[in-house]
XYZ file of C-alpha atoms in Angstrom:
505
model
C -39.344 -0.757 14.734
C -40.341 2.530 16.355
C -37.433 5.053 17.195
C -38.273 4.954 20.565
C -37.642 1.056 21.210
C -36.125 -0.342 24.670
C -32.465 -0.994 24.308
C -31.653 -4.419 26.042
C -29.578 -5.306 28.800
C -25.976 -7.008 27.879
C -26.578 -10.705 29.007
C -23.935 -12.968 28.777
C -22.711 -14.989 25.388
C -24.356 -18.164 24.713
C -21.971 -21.276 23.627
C -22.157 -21.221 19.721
C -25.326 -23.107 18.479
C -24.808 -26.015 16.237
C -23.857 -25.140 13.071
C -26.183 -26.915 10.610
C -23.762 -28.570 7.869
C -26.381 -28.436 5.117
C -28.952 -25.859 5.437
C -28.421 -22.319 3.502
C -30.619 -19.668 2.957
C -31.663 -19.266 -0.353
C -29.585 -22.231 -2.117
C -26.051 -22.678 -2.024
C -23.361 -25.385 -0.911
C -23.344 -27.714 2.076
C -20.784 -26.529 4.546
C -17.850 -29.725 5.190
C -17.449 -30.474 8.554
C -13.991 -29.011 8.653
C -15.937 -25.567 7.598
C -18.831 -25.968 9.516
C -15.822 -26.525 12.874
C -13.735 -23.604 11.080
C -17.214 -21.712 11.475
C -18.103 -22.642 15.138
C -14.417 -21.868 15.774
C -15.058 -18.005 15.242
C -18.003 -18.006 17.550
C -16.165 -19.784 20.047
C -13.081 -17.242 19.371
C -15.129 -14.180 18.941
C -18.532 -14.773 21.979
C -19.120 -11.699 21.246
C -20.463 -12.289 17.693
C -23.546 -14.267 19.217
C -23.926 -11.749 22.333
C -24.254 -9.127 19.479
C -26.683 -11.746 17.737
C -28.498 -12.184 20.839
C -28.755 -8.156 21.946
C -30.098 -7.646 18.315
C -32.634 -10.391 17.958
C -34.208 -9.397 21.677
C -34.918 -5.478 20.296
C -36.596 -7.442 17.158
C -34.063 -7.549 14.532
C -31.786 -9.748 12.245
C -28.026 -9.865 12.493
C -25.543 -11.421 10.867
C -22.096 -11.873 10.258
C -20.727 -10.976 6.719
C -18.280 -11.053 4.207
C -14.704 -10.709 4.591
C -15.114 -12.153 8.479
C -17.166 -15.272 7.137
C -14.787 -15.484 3.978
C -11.632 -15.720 6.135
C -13.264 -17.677 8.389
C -13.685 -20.862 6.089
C -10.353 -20.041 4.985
C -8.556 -20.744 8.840
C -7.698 -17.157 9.110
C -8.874 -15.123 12.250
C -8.907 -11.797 12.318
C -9.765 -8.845 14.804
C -12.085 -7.202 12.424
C -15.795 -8.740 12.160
C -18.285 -7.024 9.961
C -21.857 -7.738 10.747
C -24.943 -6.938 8.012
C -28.848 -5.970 9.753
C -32.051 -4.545 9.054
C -32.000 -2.383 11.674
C -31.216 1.533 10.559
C -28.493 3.080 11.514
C -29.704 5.343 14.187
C -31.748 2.087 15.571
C -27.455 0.326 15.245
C -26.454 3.377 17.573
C -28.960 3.176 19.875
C -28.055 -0.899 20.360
C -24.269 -0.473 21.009
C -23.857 2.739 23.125
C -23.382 1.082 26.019
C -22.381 -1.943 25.055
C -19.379 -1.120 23.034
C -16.197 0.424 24.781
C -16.014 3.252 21.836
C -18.658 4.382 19.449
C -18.125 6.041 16.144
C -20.883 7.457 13.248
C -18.060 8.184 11.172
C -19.511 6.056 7.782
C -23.280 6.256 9.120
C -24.493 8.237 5.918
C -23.813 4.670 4.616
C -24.992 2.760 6.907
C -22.215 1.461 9.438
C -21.784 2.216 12.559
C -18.382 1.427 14.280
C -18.048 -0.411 17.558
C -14.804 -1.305 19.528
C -15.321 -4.361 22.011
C -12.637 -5.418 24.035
C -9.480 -5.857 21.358
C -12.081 -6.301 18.406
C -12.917 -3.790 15.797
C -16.709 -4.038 14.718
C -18.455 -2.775 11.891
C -22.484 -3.317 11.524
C -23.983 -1.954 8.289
C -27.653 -1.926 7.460
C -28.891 -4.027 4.375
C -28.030 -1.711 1.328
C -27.092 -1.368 -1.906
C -25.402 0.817 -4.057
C -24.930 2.485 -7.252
C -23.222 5.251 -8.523
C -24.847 7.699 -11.333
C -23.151 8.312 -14.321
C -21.940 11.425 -13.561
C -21.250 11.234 -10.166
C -18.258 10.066 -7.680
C -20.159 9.428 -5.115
C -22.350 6.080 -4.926
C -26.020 6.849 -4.048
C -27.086 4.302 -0.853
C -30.278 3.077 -0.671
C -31.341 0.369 2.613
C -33.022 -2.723 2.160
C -34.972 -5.042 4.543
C -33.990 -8.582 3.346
C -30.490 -10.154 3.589
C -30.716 -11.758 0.271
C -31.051 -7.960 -0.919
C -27.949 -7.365 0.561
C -25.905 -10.391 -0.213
C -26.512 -9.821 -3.893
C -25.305 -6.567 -4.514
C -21.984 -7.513 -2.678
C -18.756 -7.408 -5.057
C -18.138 -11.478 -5.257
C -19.508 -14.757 -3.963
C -16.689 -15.649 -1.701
C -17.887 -12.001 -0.104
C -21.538 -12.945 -0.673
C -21.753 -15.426 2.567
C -23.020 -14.789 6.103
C -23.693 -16.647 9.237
C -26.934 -15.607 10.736
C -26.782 -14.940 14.461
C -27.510 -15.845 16.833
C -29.145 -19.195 15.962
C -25.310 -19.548 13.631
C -27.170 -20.255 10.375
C -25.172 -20.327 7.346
C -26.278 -18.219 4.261
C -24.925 -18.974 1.221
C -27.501 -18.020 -2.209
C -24.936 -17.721 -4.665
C -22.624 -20.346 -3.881
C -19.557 -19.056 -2.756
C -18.449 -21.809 -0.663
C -18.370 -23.700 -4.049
C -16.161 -20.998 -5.305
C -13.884 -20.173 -2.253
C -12.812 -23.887 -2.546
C -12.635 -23.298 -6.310
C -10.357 -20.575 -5.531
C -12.000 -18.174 -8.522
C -13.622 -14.844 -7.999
C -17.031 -14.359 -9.513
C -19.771 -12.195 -8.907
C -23.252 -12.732 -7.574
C -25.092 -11.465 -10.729
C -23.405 -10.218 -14.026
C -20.180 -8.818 -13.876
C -21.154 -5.994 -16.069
C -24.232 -4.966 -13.905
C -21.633 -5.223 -11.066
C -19.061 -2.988 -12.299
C -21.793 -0.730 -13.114
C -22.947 -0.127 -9.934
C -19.450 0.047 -8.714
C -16.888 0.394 -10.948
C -13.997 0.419 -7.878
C -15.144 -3.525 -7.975
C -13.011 -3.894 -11.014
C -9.934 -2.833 -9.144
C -10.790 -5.047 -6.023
C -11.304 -7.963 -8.085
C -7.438 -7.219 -8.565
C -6.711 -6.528 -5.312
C -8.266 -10.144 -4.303
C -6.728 -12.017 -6.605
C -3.503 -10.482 -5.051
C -4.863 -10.968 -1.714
C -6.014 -14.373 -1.959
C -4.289 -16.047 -4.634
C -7.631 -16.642 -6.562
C -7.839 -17.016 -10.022
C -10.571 -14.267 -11.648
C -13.569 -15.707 -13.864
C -13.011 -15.538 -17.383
C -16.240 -13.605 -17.909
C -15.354 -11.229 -14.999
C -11.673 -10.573 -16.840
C -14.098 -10.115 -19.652
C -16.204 -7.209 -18.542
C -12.916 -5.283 -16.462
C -11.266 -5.447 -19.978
C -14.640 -4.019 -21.872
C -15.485 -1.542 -18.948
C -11.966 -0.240 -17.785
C -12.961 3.477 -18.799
C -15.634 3.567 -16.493
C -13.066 3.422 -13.622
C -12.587 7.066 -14.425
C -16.022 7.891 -12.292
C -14.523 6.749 -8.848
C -12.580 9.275 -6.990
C -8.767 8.957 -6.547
C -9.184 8.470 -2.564
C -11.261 5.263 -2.879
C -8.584 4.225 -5.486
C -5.557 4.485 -3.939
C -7.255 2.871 -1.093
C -7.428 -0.308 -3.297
C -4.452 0.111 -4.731
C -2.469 0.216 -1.401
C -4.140 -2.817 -0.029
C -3.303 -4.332 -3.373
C 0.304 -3.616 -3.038
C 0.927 -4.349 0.620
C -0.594 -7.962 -0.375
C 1.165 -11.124 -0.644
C 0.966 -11.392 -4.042
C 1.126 -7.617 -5.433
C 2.203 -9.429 -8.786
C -0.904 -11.343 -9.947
C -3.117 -7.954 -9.702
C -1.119 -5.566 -11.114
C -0.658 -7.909 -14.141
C -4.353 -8.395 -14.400
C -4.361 -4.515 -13.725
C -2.414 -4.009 -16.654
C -3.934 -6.774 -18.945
C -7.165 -5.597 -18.530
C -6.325 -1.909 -19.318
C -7.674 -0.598 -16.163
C -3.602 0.259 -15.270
C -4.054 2.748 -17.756
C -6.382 4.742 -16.435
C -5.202 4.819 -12.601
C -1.378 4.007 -12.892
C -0.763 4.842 -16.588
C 2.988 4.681 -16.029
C 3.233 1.030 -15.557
C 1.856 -0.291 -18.469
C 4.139 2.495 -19.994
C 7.320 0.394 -19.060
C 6.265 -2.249 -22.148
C 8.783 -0.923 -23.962
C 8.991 -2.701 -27.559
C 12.680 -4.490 -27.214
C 14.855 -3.989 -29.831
C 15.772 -6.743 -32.081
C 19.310 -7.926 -30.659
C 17.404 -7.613 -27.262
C 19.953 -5.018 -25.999
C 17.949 -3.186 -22.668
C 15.953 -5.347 -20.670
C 12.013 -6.156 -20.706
C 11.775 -2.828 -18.044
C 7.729 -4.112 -17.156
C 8.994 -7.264 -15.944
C 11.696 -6.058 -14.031
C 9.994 -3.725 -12.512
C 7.734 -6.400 -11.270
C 10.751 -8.467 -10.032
C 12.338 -5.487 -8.141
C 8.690 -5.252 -6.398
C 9.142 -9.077 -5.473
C 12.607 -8.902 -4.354
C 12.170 -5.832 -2.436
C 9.530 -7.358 -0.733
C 11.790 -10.937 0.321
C 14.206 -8.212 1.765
C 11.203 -6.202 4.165
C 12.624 -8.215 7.058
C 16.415 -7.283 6.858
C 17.868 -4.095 7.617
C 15.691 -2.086 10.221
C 12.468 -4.082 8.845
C 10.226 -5.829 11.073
C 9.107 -8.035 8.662
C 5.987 -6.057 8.074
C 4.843 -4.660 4.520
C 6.453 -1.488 3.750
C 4.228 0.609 0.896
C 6.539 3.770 0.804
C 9.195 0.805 -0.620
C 6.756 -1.192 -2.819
C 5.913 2.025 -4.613
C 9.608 2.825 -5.333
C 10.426 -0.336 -6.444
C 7.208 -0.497 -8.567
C 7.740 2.830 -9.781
C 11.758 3.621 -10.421
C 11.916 3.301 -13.779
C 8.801 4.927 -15.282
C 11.253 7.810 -16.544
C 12.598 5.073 -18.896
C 10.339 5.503 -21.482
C 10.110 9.421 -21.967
C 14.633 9.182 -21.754
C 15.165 5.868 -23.871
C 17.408 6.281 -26.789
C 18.759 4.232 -29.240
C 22.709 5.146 -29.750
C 24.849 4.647 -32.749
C 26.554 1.068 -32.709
C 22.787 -0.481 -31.724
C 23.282 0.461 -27.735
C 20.199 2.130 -25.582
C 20.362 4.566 -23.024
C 18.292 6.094 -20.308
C 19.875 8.791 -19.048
C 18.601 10.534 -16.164
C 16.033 8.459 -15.978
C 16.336 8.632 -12.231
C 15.499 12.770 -12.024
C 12.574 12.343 -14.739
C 11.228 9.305 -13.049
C 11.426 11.197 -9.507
C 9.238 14.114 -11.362
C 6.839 11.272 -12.916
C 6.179 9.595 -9.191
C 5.409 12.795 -7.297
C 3.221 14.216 -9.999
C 1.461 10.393 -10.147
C 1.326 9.730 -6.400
C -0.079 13.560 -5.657
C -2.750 12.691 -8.414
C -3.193 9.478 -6.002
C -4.222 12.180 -3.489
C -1.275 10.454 -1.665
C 0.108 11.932 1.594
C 3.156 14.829 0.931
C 5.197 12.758 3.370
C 5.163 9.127 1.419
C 5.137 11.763 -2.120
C 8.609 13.018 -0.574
C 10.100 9.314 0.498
C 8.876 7.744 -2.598
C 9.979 10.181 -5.493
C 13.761 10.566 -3.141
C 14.181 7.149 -3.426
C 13.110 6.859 -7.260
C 15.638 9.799 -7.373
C 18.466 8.042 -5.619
C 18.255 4.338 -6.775
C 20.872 4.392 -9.322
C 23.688 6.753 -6.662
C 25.101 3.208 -6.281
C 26.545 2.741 -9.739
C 28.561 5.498 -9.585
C 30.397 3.489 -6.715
C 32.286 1.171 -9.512
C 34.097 -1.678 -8.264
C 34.869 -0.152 -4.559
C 36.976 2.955 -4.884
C 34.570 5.426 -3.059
C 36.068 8.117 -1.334
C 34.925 8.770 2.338
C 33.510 11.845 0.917
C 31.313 10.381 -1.249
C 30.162 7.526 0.693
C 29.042 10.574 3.749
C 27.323 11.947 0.726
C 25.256 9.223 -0.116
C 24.613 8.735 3.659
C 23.493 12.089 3.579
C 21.230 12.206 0.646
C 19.646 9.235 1.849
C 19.191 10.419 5.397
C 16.025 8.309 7.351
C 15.451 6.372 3.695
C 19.198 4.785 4.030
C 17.590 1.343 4.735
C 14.808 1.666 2.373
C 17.598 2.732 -0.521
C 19.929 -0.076 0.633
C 17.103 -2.298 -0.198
C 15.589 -0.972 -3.267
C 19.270 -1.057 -4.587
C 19.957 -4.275 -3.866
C 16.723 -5.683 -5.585
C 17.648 -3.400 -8.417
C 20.264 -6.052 -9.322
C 17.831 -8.418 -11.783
C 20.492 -9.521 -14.038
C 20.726 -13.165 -15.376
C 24.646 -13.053 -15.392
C 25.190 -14.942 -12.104
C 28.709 -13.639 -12.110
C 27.927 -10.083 -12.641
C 24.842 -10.448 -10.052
C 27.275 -11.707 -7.306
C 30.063 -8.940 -7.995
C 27.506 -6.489 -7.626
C 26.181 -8.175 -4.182
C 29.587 -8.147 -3.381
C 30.054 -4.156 -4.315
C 27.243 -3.227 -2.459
C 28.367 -5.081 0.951
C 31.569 -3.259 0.791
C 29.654 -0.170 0.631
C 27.593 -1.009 3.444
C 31.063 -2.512 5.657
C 32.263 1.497 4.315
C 28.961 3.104 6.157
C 29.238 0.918 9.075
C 33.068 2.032 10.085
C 32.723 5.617 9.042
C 29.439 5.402 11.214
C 31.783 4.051 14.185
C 34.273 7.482 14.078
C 31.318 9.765 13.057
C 27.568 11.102 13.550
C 26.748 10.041 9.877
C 23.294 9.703 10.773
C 22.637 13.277 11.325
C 25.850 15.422 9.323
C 26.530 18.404 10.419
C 29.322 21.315 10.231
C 31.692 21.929 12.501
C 30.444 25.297 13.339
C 26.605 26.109 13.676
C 24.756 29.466 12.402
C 25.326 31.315 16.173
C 29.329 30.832 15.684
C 29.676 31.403 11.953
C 27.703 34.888 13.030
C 29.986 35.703 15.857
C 33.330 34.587 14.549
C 32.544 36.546 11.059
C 31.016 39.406 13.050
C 28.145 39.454 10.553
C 24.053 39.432 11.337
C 21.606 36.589 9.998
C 21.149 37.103 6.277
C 22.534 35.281 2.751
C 26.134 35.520 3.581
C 25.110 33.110 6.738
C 23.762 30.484 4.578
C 26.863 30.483 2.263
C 29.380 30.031 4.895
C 27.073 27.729 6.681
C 27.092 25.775 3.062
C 30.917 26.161 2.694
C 31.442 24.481 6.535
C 28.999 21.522 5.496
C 30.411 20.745 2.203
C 34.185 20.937 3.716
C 32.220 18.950 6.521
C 31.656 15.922 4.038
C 34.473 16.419 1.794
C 37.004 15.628 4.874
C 35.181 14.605 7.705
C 35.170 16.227 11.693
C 37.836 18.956 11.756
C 36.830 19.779 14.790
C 36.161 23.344 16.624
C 40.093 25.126 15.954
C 40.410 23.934 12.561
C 37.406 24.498 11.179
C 37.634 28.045 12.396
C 40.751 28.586 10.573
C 39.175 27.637 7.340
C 36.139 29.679 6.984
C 38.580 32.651 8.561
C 40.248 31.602 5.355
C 37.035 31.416 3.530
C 36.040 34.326 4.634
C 38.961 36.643 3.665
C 39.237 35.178 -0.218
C 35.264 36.147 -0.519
C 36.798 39.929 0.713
C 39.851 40.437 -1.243
């Protein structure tokens, strides 16, 4: 098609053609009725699909909607994301939806896709490609193609391999991943090997779907991730994390990290968690700390809708609760009498996340949250049985500060123990800390501590100009601040006048 080609008109949607129940492109499965409906049902939810269809086939080219849309589609699930696959390039994409789409972004067009936003939909159309990355290189090299079967091959599994062809609604199926989405197993279109090859970051989404989706992985697929974990090493952290978060905000974060760590590839992008198989001593005396870890992830996640949660998946919690207690293996130590110990595990696991998670190219905000809650999961156990003082429980109040919630949850799921009776005194412990927060919260601003007297007073009452001696009596008026609570404006004066003259005699 020449650069210079007419851009239709918008005209409006057509109803949905009949979706043909047995006639794929290139081989492949008969769609059911229910799928074929479950297929008609996103045309009829989503018109915009086959006016897209429509605007494309009038300037002379092929659309059609791909992957993850068509995937979730069969599966009931309708999203507000739709990904479309064309021959058209990608300046020939641009020139088709300026004008038609509310907003317009080129953001990913060295790769293809152009980005449209229609009404409350988010659109992405990518020309036929395929990709590969060299050996020495992070970055994939993109060539375009001009057939859809081109395309659909080099996609990362079958159940992604599918597209409806618009706007005629034809379904496309070569490498039958209808017969696999109902299988519930992940396999790809050619060999796994030659897959990973091309894109090694397919080895860590083939975790992240099995997470995702429930889906069981392909023996032979498990197969080549286990013989090709190293070359995981080529793909840059960004794209990794990427996977890893959608991986752990899933509803099953459990099934791919284990495959993750079975596989090997857990080595070589979160080496700390295969770490926590520690080899248990004989009389079984510390517990299995890889499969607890695991469990704290799952309970943490039950408890995302309590508290402040709105039910929604929180990563900056999944990561602690994944993560606080990789310091157990560089602190474990085997005492006299046949006892282990981790001590401090909490400070050198708190060292271990930020130095992982900044690796992770992770944001210094979620690097801060994470490794402070890693650092202050175990403050809880110094409570005992109850006895905290008011000081200390304004203390942990104020270490925790905006995490309180997250560390109220993380602690709680902490608690993994099989001793019923030991699980439910600690549930118990930790409500009467929370009851403590709660009526010390009623008689004081525990959410934001702080002295009685600010900087400006301190200076004018001591007579002194800003400098160190500032920050020390500003230091002695918080700690007396937490130590016995609001003194209030005439007392609190008296003590750092009393302060004051010890540090002068």
């Amino acid at each position: 098609m020449p650069s210079g080609f007419p851009v239709p008109e918008s005209a409006p949607a057509a109803d949905p053609a009949v979706l043909p129940a047995a006639a794929p492109v290139a081989g492949g499965d008969a769609l059911s009725e229910t799928q074929a409906e479950q297929l008609r049902e996103i045309l009829r939810a989503y018109p915009v699909a086959v006016e897209l269809g429509e605007r494309f086939q009038r300037a002379g080219f092929k659309l059609a909607l791909v992957g993850g849309s068509v995937r979730d589609a069969l599966l009931g699930r309708l999203g507000n994301d739709l990904d479309f696959t064309t021959d058209a390039r990608p300046n020939e994409i641009l020139k088709l939806v300026k004008g038609w789409g509310e907003a317009v972004w080129d953001v990913g067009i060295a790769f293809g896709t152009v980005g449209v936003r229609k009404h409350d939909l988010q659109i992405e159309i990518t020309t036929y490609r395929s990709e590969l990355y060299d050996r020495n290189s992070r970055k994939p090299e993109v060539t375009f193609g001009d057939t859809i079967e081109e395309d659909l091959v080099r996609r990362d599994f079958t159940v992604n391999a599918m597209a409806v062809a618009l706007p005629e609604a034809v379904f496309v199926d070569p490498h039958h991943g209808l017969a696999d989405l109902a299988e519930g197993v992940l396999r790809t279109p050619g060999t796994p090997e030659a897959s990973f090859s091309d894109d090694p970051l397919r080895m860590l989404r083939a975790a992240r779907f099995a997470a995702q989706l429930d889906f069981a992985v392909a023996p032979e697929v498990v197969t080549a991730m286990t013989e090709m974990a190293d070359r995981i090493d080529i793909v840059s952290a960004e794209r990794i994390q990427g996977e890893l978060n959608k991986l752990l905000l899933s509803k099953h974060p459990r099934e791919g990290l284990s495959l993750l760590v079975d596989t090997g590839l857990a080595a070589h992008v979160l080496p700390e968690l295969p770490a926590l198989k520690l080899e248990l001593d004989e009389h079984h005396r510390h517990k299995d700390v890889y499969e607890h870890s695991l469990t704290v992830l799952e309970q943490a996640i039950d408890l995302e809708s309590t508290g402040e949660g709105d039910g929604k998946p929180d990563l900056t919690l999944r990561l602690a609760a994944l993560l606080h207690d990789i310091g157990k293996p560089r602190t474990r130590r085997f005492e006299q009498g046949g006892g282990v110990s981790f001590h401090h595990h909490e400070l050198v696991g708190a060292k271990m996340t930020k130095k992982r998670l900044r690796d992770l190219k992770y944001s210094n905000e979620l690097i801060a949250d994470v490794s402070r809650l890693v650092e202050l999961h175990l403050r809880f156990h110094g409570y005992g049985s109850g006895e905290w003082t008011d000081s200390a429980v304004r203390r942990y109040v104020r270490d925790a500060g905006p995490l309180l919630d997250r560390l109220h949850k993380l602690t709680r799921s902490d608690c993994t123990t099989r001793n019923k009776k030991k699980a439910a005194a600690l549930s118990k412990t930790y409500d009467g800390l929370e009851e403590r927060i709660a009526q010390l919260k009623e008689q004081e601003e525990l959410d934001a501590i702080r002295p009685d007297l600010n900087g400006d007073q301190i200076m004018a009452l001591l007579g002194i100009r800003p400098g160190r001696e500032v920050g020390e009596a500003y230091k002695f008026m918080m700690e007396l601040r937490l130590e016995q609570g609001p003194l209030g404006e005439e007392a609190a004066q008296a003590a750092l006048k009393e302060w004051w003259a010890q540090r002068q005699a």
